[in-house]
Amino acid sequence: QVQLVESGGGLVQAGGSLSLSCAVSGSIFSIDAMGWYRQAPGKQRELVAVIISGGSANYRDSVKGRFTISRDSAKNTVVLQMNSLKPEDTAVYYCNAAITTWSRSSYNYWGQGTQVTVSS
């Protein structure tokens, strides 16, 4: 059993900052990648940022230079630091982890989602 528990999010004015955290627990052999997705009302879920086990990160163009993803491998957590937030960043943010279990099966897991609202 694997669980992803998110924290952070909330309401902030444009130009402000928020930090999202996601902790992974359970029967984990390895975490191959961790990332954050978001889904705004009426839109498809989209990748925001991802960090792989080697530490390299990728971002969608619209958040480059404003968002930073980081990972604490010892604690199985991933953090998304969001600065210079814009109203268009408003969405439900979901943590995602690509995990290999002790049975050597690989799965994609999702957190429950956390709301980020940026007011203009």
CSV table of N, CA and C in Angstrom, one decimal:
chain,number,residue,atom,x,y,z
A,1,GLN,N,0.9,-1.2,0.0
A,1,GLN,CA,0.0,0.0,0.0
A,1,GLN,C,0.9,1.2,0.0
A,2,VAL,N,0.6,2.1,-0.9
A,2,VAL,CA,1.4,3.4,-1.0
A,2,VAL,C,0.4,4.6,-0.9
A,3,GLN,N,0.9,5.5,-0.1
A,3,GLN,CA,0.1,6.7,0.1
A,3,GLN,C,0.9,8.0,-0.3
A,4,LEU,N,0.2,8.9,-0.9
A,4,LEU,CA,0.8,10.3,-1.1
A,4,LEU,C,0.0,11.3,-0.4
A,5,VAL,N,0.6,12.0,0.5
A,5,VAL,CA,-0.1,13.0,1.3
A,5,VAL,C,0.4,14.4,1.0
A,6,GLU,N,-0.4,15.2,0.5
A,6,GLU,CA,-0.1,16.6,0.2
A,6,GLU,C,-0.4,17.6,1.3
A,7,SER,N,0.4,18.6,1.3
A,7,SER,CA,0.1,19.7,2.2
A,7,SER,C,0.5,21.0,1.5
A,8,GLY,N,0.0,22.1,2.0
A,8,GLY,CA,0.3,23.4,1.4
A,8,GLY,C,-0.9,23.8,0.6
A,9,GLY,N,-0.7,24.8,-0.2
A,9,GLY,CA,-1.8,25.3,-1.0
A,9,GLY,C,-2.5,26.4,-0.3
A,10,GLY,N,-3.6,26.9,-0.9
A,10,GLY,CA,-4.4,28.0,-0.2
A,10,GLY,C,-4.6,29.1,-1.2
A,11,LEU,N,-4.9,30.3,-0.5
A,11,LEU,CA,-5.2,31.5,-1.3
A,11,LEU,C,-4.1,32.5,-1.1
A,12,VAL,N,-3.7,33.1,-2.2
A,12,VAL,CA,-2.6,34.1,-2.2
A,12,VAL,C,-2.9,35.1,-3.3
A,13,GLN,N,-2.4,36.3,-3.0
A,13,GLN,CA,-2.5,37.4,-4.1
A,13,GLN,C,-1.5,37.2,-5.2
A,14,ALA,N,-1.8,37.7,-6.3
A,14,ALA,CA,-0.9,37.7,-7.4
A,14,ALA,C,0.5,38.3,-7.0
A,15,GLY,N,1.6,37.6,-7.4
A,15,GLY,CA,2.9,38.0,-7.0
A,15,GLY,C,3.4,37.3,-5.8
A,16,GLY,N,2.5,36.7,-5.1
A,16,GLY,CA,2.9,36.0,-3.8
A,16,GLY,C,3.5,34.6,-4.0
A,17,SER,N,3.7,33.9,-2.9
A,17,SER,CA,4.4,32.6,-3.0
A,17,SER,C,3.6,31.6,-2.2
A,18,LEU,N,3.7,30.4,-2.6
A,18,LEU,CA,3.2,29.2,-1.9
A,18,LEU,C,4.1,28.1,-2.0
A,19,SER,N,4.0,27.2,-1.1
A,19,SER,CA,4.9,25.9,-1.1
A,19,SER,C,4.0,24.7,-1.0
A,20,LEU,N,4.1,23.8,-1.8
A,20,LEU,CA,3.4,22.5,-1.7
A,20,LEU,C,4.3,21.4,-1.4
A,21,SER,N,3.9,20.5,-0.5
A,21,SER,CA,4.7,19.4,-0.1
A,21,SER,C,4.0,18.1,-0.3
A,22,CYS,N,4.7,17.0,-0.6
A,22,CYS,CA,4.0,15.7,-0.8
A,22,CYS,C,4.9,14.7,-0.2
A,23,ALA,N,4.4,13.9,0.7
A,23,ALA,CA,5.1,12.8,1.4
A,23,ALA,C,4.6,11.5,0.9
A,24,VAL,N,5.5,10.6,0.6
A,24,VAL,CA,5.2,9.3,0.1
A,24,VAL,C,5.5,8.3,1.2
A,25,SER,N,4.6,7.3,1.4
A,25,SER,CA,4.9,6.3,2.4
A,25,SER,C,4.3,5.0,1.9
A,26,GLY,N,4.8,3.9,2.5
A,26,GLY,CA,4.3,2.6,2.1
A,26,GLY,C,5.3,1.6,1.6
A,27,SER,N,4.9,0.6,0.9
A,27,SER,CA,5.8,-0.4,0.4
A,27,SER,C,6.5,0.0,-0.8
A,28,ILE,N,7.7,0.7,-0.6
A,28,ILE,CA,8.4,1.3,-1.7
A,28,ILE,C,9.8,0.7,-1.8
A,29,PHE,N,10.1,0.2,-3.0
A,29,PHE,CA,11.5,-0.2,-3.3
A,29,PHE,C,12.3,1.0,-3.8
A,30,SER,N,11.7,1.7,-4.7
A,30,SER,CA,12.3,2.9,-5.2
A,30,SER,C,11.3,3.9,-5.8
A,31,ILE,N,11.6,5.2,-5.7
A,31,ILE,CA,10.8,6.2,-6.3
A,31,ILE,C,11.6,6.7,-7.6
A,32,ASP,N,11.0,6.5,-8.7
A,32,ASP,CA,11.7,6.7,-10.0
A,32,ASP,C,11.6,8.2,-10.4
A,33,ALA,N,10.4,8.8,-10.1
A,33,ALA,CA,10.2,10.2,-10.4
A,33,ALA,C,9.1,10.7,-9.5
A,34,MET,N,9.1,12.0,-9.3
A,34,MET,CA,8.0,12.6,-8.5
A,34,MET,C,7.7,13.9,-9.2
A,35,GLY,N,6.5,14.3,-9.2
A,35,GLY,CA,6.1,15.5,-9.9
A,35,GLY,C,4.8,16.1,-9.4
A,36,TRP,N,4.5,17.2,-10.0
A,36,TRP,CA,3.3,18.0,-9.7
A,36,TRP,C,2.5,18.2,-11.0
A,37,TYR,N,1.2,18.0,-11.0
A,37,TYR,CA,0.3,18.3,-12.1
A,37,TYR,C,-0.7,19.3,-11.5
A,38,ARG,N,-1.4,19.9,-12.4
A,38,ARG,CA,-2.5,20.8,-12.0
A,38,ARG,C,-3.7,20.7,-13.0
A,39,GLN,N,-4.8,21.0,-12.4
A,39,GLN,CA,-6.0,20.9,-13.3
A,39,GLN,C,-6.9,22.1,-12.9
A,40,ALA,N,-7.1,23.0,-13.8
A,40,ALA,CA,-8.0,24.1,-13.7
A,40,ALA,C,-9.4,23.7,-14.1
A,41,PRO,N,-10.4,24.4,-13.6
A,41,PRO,CA,-11.8,24.1,-14.0
A,41,PRO,C,-12.0,24.1,-15.5
A,42,GLY,N,-12.6,23.0,-16.0
A,42,GLY,CA,-12.8,23.0,-17.5
A,42,GLY,C,-11.6,22.7,-18.3
A,43,LYS,N,-10.5,22.4,-17.7
A,43,LYS,CA,-9.3,22.1,-18.5
A,43,LYS,C,-8.7,20.7,-18.1
A,44,GLN,N,-7.9,20.3,-19.0
A,44,GLN,CA,-7.2,19.0,-18.7
A,44,GLN,C,-6.1,19.1,-17.7
A,45,ARG,N,-5.8,18.0,-17.1
A,45,ARG,CA,-4.7,18.0,-16.1
A,45,ARG,C,-3.4,18.1,-16.9
A,46,GLU,N,-2.5,19.0,-16.4
A,46,GLU,CA,-1.3,19.2,-17.1
A,46,GLU,C,-0.1,19.1,-16.1
A,47,LEU,N,1.0,18.7,-16.7
A,47,LEU,CA,2.3,18.6,-15.9
A,47,LEU,C,2.8,19.9,-15.6
A,48,VAL,N,3.2,20.1,-14.4
A,48,VAL,CA,3.8,21.4,-13.9
A,48,VAL,C,5.3,21.2,-13.8
A,49,ALA,N,5.7,20.2,-13.1
A,49,ALA,CA,7.2,20.0,-12.9
A,49,ALA,C,7.4,18.6,-12.5
A,50,VAL,N,8.5,18.0,-12.9
A,50,VAL,CA,8.9,16.7,-12.5
A,50,VAL,C,10.4,16.6,-12.2
A,51,ILE,N,10.7,15.8,-11.2
A,51,ILE,CA,12.1,15.5,-10.9
A,51,ILE,C,12.3,14.0,-10.8
A,52,ILE,N,13.4,13.6,-11.5
A,52,ILE,CA,13.6,12.2,-11.6
A,52,ILE,C,14.6,11.8,-10.5
A,53,SER,N,14.9,10.5,-10.4
A,53,SER,CA,15.7,10.0,-9.3
A,53,SER,C,17.1,10.5,-9.3
A,54,GLY,N,17.6,10.8,-10.5
A,54,GLY,CA,18.9,11.4,-10.6
A,54,GLY,C,19.0,12.8,-10.2
A,55,GLY,N,17.9,13.5,-10.0
A,55,GLY,CA,17.9,14.8,-9.6
A,55,GLY,C,17.6,15.9,-10.6
A,56,SER,N,17.6,15.5,-11.9
A,56,SER,CA,17.2,16.5,-12.9
A,56,SER,C,15.7,16.8,-12.9
A,57,ALA,N,15.4,18.1,-13.2
A,57,ALA,CA,14.0,18.5,-13.2
A,57,ALA,C,13.6,19.1,-14.5
A,58,ASN,N,12.4,19.0,-14.8
A,58,ASN,CA,11.8,19.7,-16.0
A,58,ASN,C,10.5,20.4,-15.6
A,59,TYR,N,10.3,21.5,-16.3
A,59,TYR,CA,9.1,22.4,-16.0
A,59,TYR,C,8.4,22.7,-17.2
A,60,ARG,N,7.1,23.0,-17.1
A,60,ARG,CA,6.4,23.5,-18.2
A,60,ARG,C,6.8,24.9,-18.4
A,61,ASP,N,6.7,25.4,-19.6
A,61,ASP,CA,7.3,26.7,-20.0
A,61,ASP,C,6.7,27.8,-19.1
A,62,SER,N,5.4,27.8,-18.9
A,62,SER,CA,4.8,28.9,-18.2
A,62,SER,C,5.2,29.1,-16.7
A,63,VAL,N,5.9,28.1,-16.2
A,63,VAL,CA,6.3,28.2,-14.8
A,63,VAL,C,7.8,28.3,-14.6
A,64,LYS,N,8.5,28.2,-15.7
A,64,LYS,CA,10.0,28.2,-15.6
A,64,LYS,C,10.4,29.6,-15.1
A,65,GLY,N,11.4,29.5,-14.1
A,65,GLY,CA,11.9,30.7,-13.5
A,65,GLY,C,11.0,31.2,-12.3
A,66,ARG,N,9.9,30.6,-12.1
A,66,ARG,CA,9.0,31.0,-11.0
A,66,ARG,C,8.8,29.8,-10.0
A,67,PHE,N,8.8,28.6,-10.5
A,67,PHE,CA,8.5,27.5,-9.7
A,67,PHE,C,9.8,26.7,-9.6
A,68,THR,N,10.0,26.0,-8.4
A,68,THR,CA,11.2,25.2,-8.2
A,68,THR,C,10.7,23.9,-7.6
A,69,ILE,N,11.1,22.8,-8.2
A,69,ILE,CA,10.8,21.5,-7.6
A,69,ILE,C,12.0,20.9,-6.9
A,70,SER,N,11.8,20.3,-5.8
A,70,SER,CA,13.0,19.7,-5.1
A,70,SER,C,12.5,18.4,-4.4
A,71,ARG,N,13.5,17.6,-4.1
A,71,ARG,CA,13.2,16.3,-3.5
A,71,ARG,C,14.1,15.9,-2.4
A,72,ASP,N,13.5,15.4,-1.3
A,72,ASP,CA,14.3,14.8,-0.2
A,72,ASP,C,14.2,13.3,-0.3
A,73,SER,N,15.2,12.7,-0.9
A,73,SER,CA,15.1,11.2,-1.1
A,73,SER,C,15.0,10.5,0.3
A,74,ALA,N,15.7,11.0,1.3
A,74,ALA,CA,15.7,10.3,2.6
A,74,ALA,C,14.3,10.3,3.2
A,75,LYS,N,13.6,11.3,3.0
A,75,LYS,CA,12.2,11.5,3.6
A,75,LYS,C,11.1,11.1,2.6
A,76,ASN,N,11.5,10.8,1.3
A,76,ASN,CA,10.5,10.5,0.3
A,76,ASN,C,9.5,11.6,0.2
A,77,THR,N,10.0,12.8,0.1
A,77,THR,CA,9.1,14.0,-0.1
A,77,THR,C,9.5,14.8,-1.3
A,78,VAL,N,8.6,15.5,-1.8
A,78,VAL,CA,8.9,16.4,-2.9
A,78,VAL,C,8.2,17.8,-2.6
A,79,VAL,N,8.8,18.8,-2.9
A,79,VAL,CA,8.3,20.2,-2.6
A,79,VAL,C,8.3,21.0,-3.9
A,80,LEU,N,7.2,21.7,-4.1
A,80,LEU,CA,7.1,22.6,-5.2
A,80,LEU,C,7.0,24.0,-4.6
A,81,GLN,N,8.0,24.8,-4.8
A,81,GLN,CA,8.1,26.2,-4.3
A,81,GLN,C,7.6,27.1,-5.5
A,82,MET,N,6.5,27.8,-5.2
A,82,MET,CA,5.9,28.6,-6.3
A,82,MET,C,6.0,30.1,-5.9
A,83,ASN,N,6.7,30.8,-6.7
A,83,ASN,CA,6.9,32.3,-6.5
A,83,ASN,C,6.3,33.0,-7.7
A,84,SER,N,6.1,34.3,-7.4
A,84,SER,CA,5.5,35.2,-8.5
A,84,SER,C,4.3,34.6,-9.1
A,85,LEU,N,3.4,34.2,-8.2
A,85,LEU,CA,2.2,33.5,-8.7
A,85,LEU,C,1.3,34.4,-9.5
A,86,LYS,N,0.6,33.8,-10.4
A,86,LYS,CA,-0.3,34.5,-11.3
A,86,LYS,C,-1.7,33.9,-11.2
A,87,PRO,N,-2.7,34.7,-11.5
A,87,PRO,CA,-4.1,34.2,-11.5
A,87,PRO,C,-4.2,32.9,-12.3
A,88,GLU,N,-3.5,32.8,-13.4
A,88,GLU,CA,-3.6,31.6,-14.3
A,88,GLU,C,-3.0,30.4,-13.7
A,89,ASP,N,-2.3,30.5,-12.5
A,89,ASP,CA,-1.8,29.4,-11.8
A,89,ASP,C,-2.9,28.7,-11.0
A,90,THR,N,-4.0,29.4,-10.9
A,90,THR,CA,-5.1,28.8,-10.0
A,90,THR,C,-5.5,27.5,-10.6
A,91,ALA,N,-5.5,26.5,-9.7
A,91,ALA,CA,-5.9,25.1,-10.1
A,91,ALA,C,-5.8,24.2,-8.9
A,92,VAL,N,-6.3,23.0,-9.1
A,92,VAL,CA,-6.0,21.9,-8.1
A,92,VAL,C,-4.7,21.3,-8.5
A,93,TYR,N,-3.8,21.2,-7.5
A,93,TYR,CA,-2.5,20.7,-7.8
A,93,TYR,C,-2.4,19.3,-7.2
A,94,TYR,N,-1.9,18.3,-8.0
A,94,TYR,CA,-1.8,16.9,-7.6
A,94,TYR,C,-0.3,16.5,-7.6
A,95,CYS,N,0.0,15.8,-6.6
A,95,CYS,CA,1.3,15.1,-6.5
A,95,CYS,C,1.2,13.8,-7.2
A,96,ASN,N,2.3,13.5,-7.9
A,96,ASN,CA,2.4,12.2,-8.7
A,96,ASN,C,3.7,11.5,-8.4
A,97,ALA,N,3.7,10.2,-8.2
A,97,ALA,CA,5.0,9.5,-8.0
A,97,ALA,C,5.0,8.2,-8.8
A,98,ALA,N,6.1,8.0,-9.5
A,98,ALA,CA,6.3,6.7,-10.2
A,98,ALA,C,7.1,5.8,-9.3
A,99,ILE,N,6.5,4.8,-8.8
A,99,ILE,CA,7.1,4.0,-7.7
A,99,ILE,C,7.3,2.5,-8.1
A,100,THR,N,8.4,1.9,-7.8
A,100,THR,CA,8.6,0.5,-7.9
A,100,THR,C,8.5,-0.1,-6.5
A,101,THR,N,7.6,-1.1,-6.3
A,101,THR,CA,7.4,-1.7,-5.0
A,101,THR,C,8.4,-2.8,-4.8
A,102,TRP,N,8.3,-3.3,-3.6
A,102,TRP,CA,9.2,-4.4,-3.2
A,102,TRP,C,9.0,-5.7,-4.1
A,103,SER,N,7.8,-5.8,-4.7
A,103,SER,CA,7.5,-6.9,-5.6
A,103,SER,C,8.0,-6.6,-7.0
A,104,ARG,N,8.7,-5.5,-7.1
A,104,ARG,CA,9.3,-5.0,-8.4
A,104,ARG,C,8.3,-4.7,-9.5
A,105,SER,N,7.1,-4.4,-9.0
A,105,SER,CA,6.1,-3.8,-9.9
A,105,SER,C,6.1,-2.3,-9.9
A,106,SER,N,5.9,-1.7,-11.0
A,106,SER,CA,5.9,-0.2,-11.1
A,106,SER,C,4.5,0.4,-11.3
A,107,TYR,N,4.2,1.4,-10.6
A,107,TYR,CA,2.9,2.0,-10.6
A,107,TYR,C,3.1,3.5,-10.6
A,108,ASN,N,2.0,4.2,-11.0
A,108,ASN,CA,1.9,5.6,-10.9
A,108,ASN,C,0.9,5.9,-9.8
A,109,TYR,N,1.2,6.7,-8.8
A,109,TYR,CA,0.3,7.0,-7.7
A,109,TYR,C,0.1,8.5,-7.7
A,110,TRP,N,-1.1,8.9,-7.2
A,110,TRP,CA,-1.6,10.3,-7.1
A,110,TRP,C,-2.0,10.7,-5.7
A,111,GLY,N,-1.7,11.9,-5.4
A,111,GLY,CA,-2.2,12.5,-4.2
A,111,GLY,C,-3.7,12.9,-4.4
A,112,GLN,N,-4.2,13.4,-3.3
A,112,GLN,CA,-5.7,13.7,-3.3
A,112,GLN,C,-5.9,15.1,-3.9
A,113,GLY,N,-4.9,15.9,-4.1
A,113,GLY,CA,-5.1,17.2,-4.7
A,113,GLY,C,-5.2,18.3,-3.6
A,114,THR,N,-4.6,19.5,-3.9
A,114,THR,CA,-4.7,20.6,-3.0
A,114,THR,C,-5.0,21.8,-3.9
A,115,GLN,N,-5.9,22.7,-3.4
A,115,GLN,CA,-6.3,23.8,-4.2
A,115,GLN,C,-5.3,25.0,-4.0
A,116,VAL,N,-5.0,25.6,-5.1
A,116,VAL,CA,-4.2,26.8,-5.1
A,116,VAL,C,-5.0,27.9,-5.8
A,117,THR,N,-5.3,29.0,-5.2
A,117,THR,CA,-6.1,30.1,-5.7
A,117,THR,C,-5.2,31.3,-5.7
A,118,VAL,N,-5.1,32.0,-6.8
A,118,VAL,CA,-4.3,33.2,-6.9
A,118,VAL,C,-5.3,34.3,-7.3
A,119,SER,N,-5.4,35.3,-6.4
A,119,SER,CA,-6.3,36.4,-6.7
A,119,SER,C,-5.6,37.5,-7.4
A,120,SER,N,-6.3,38.2,-8.3
A,120,SER,CA,-5.7,39.4,-9.0
A,120,SER,C,-5.8,40.7,-8.2
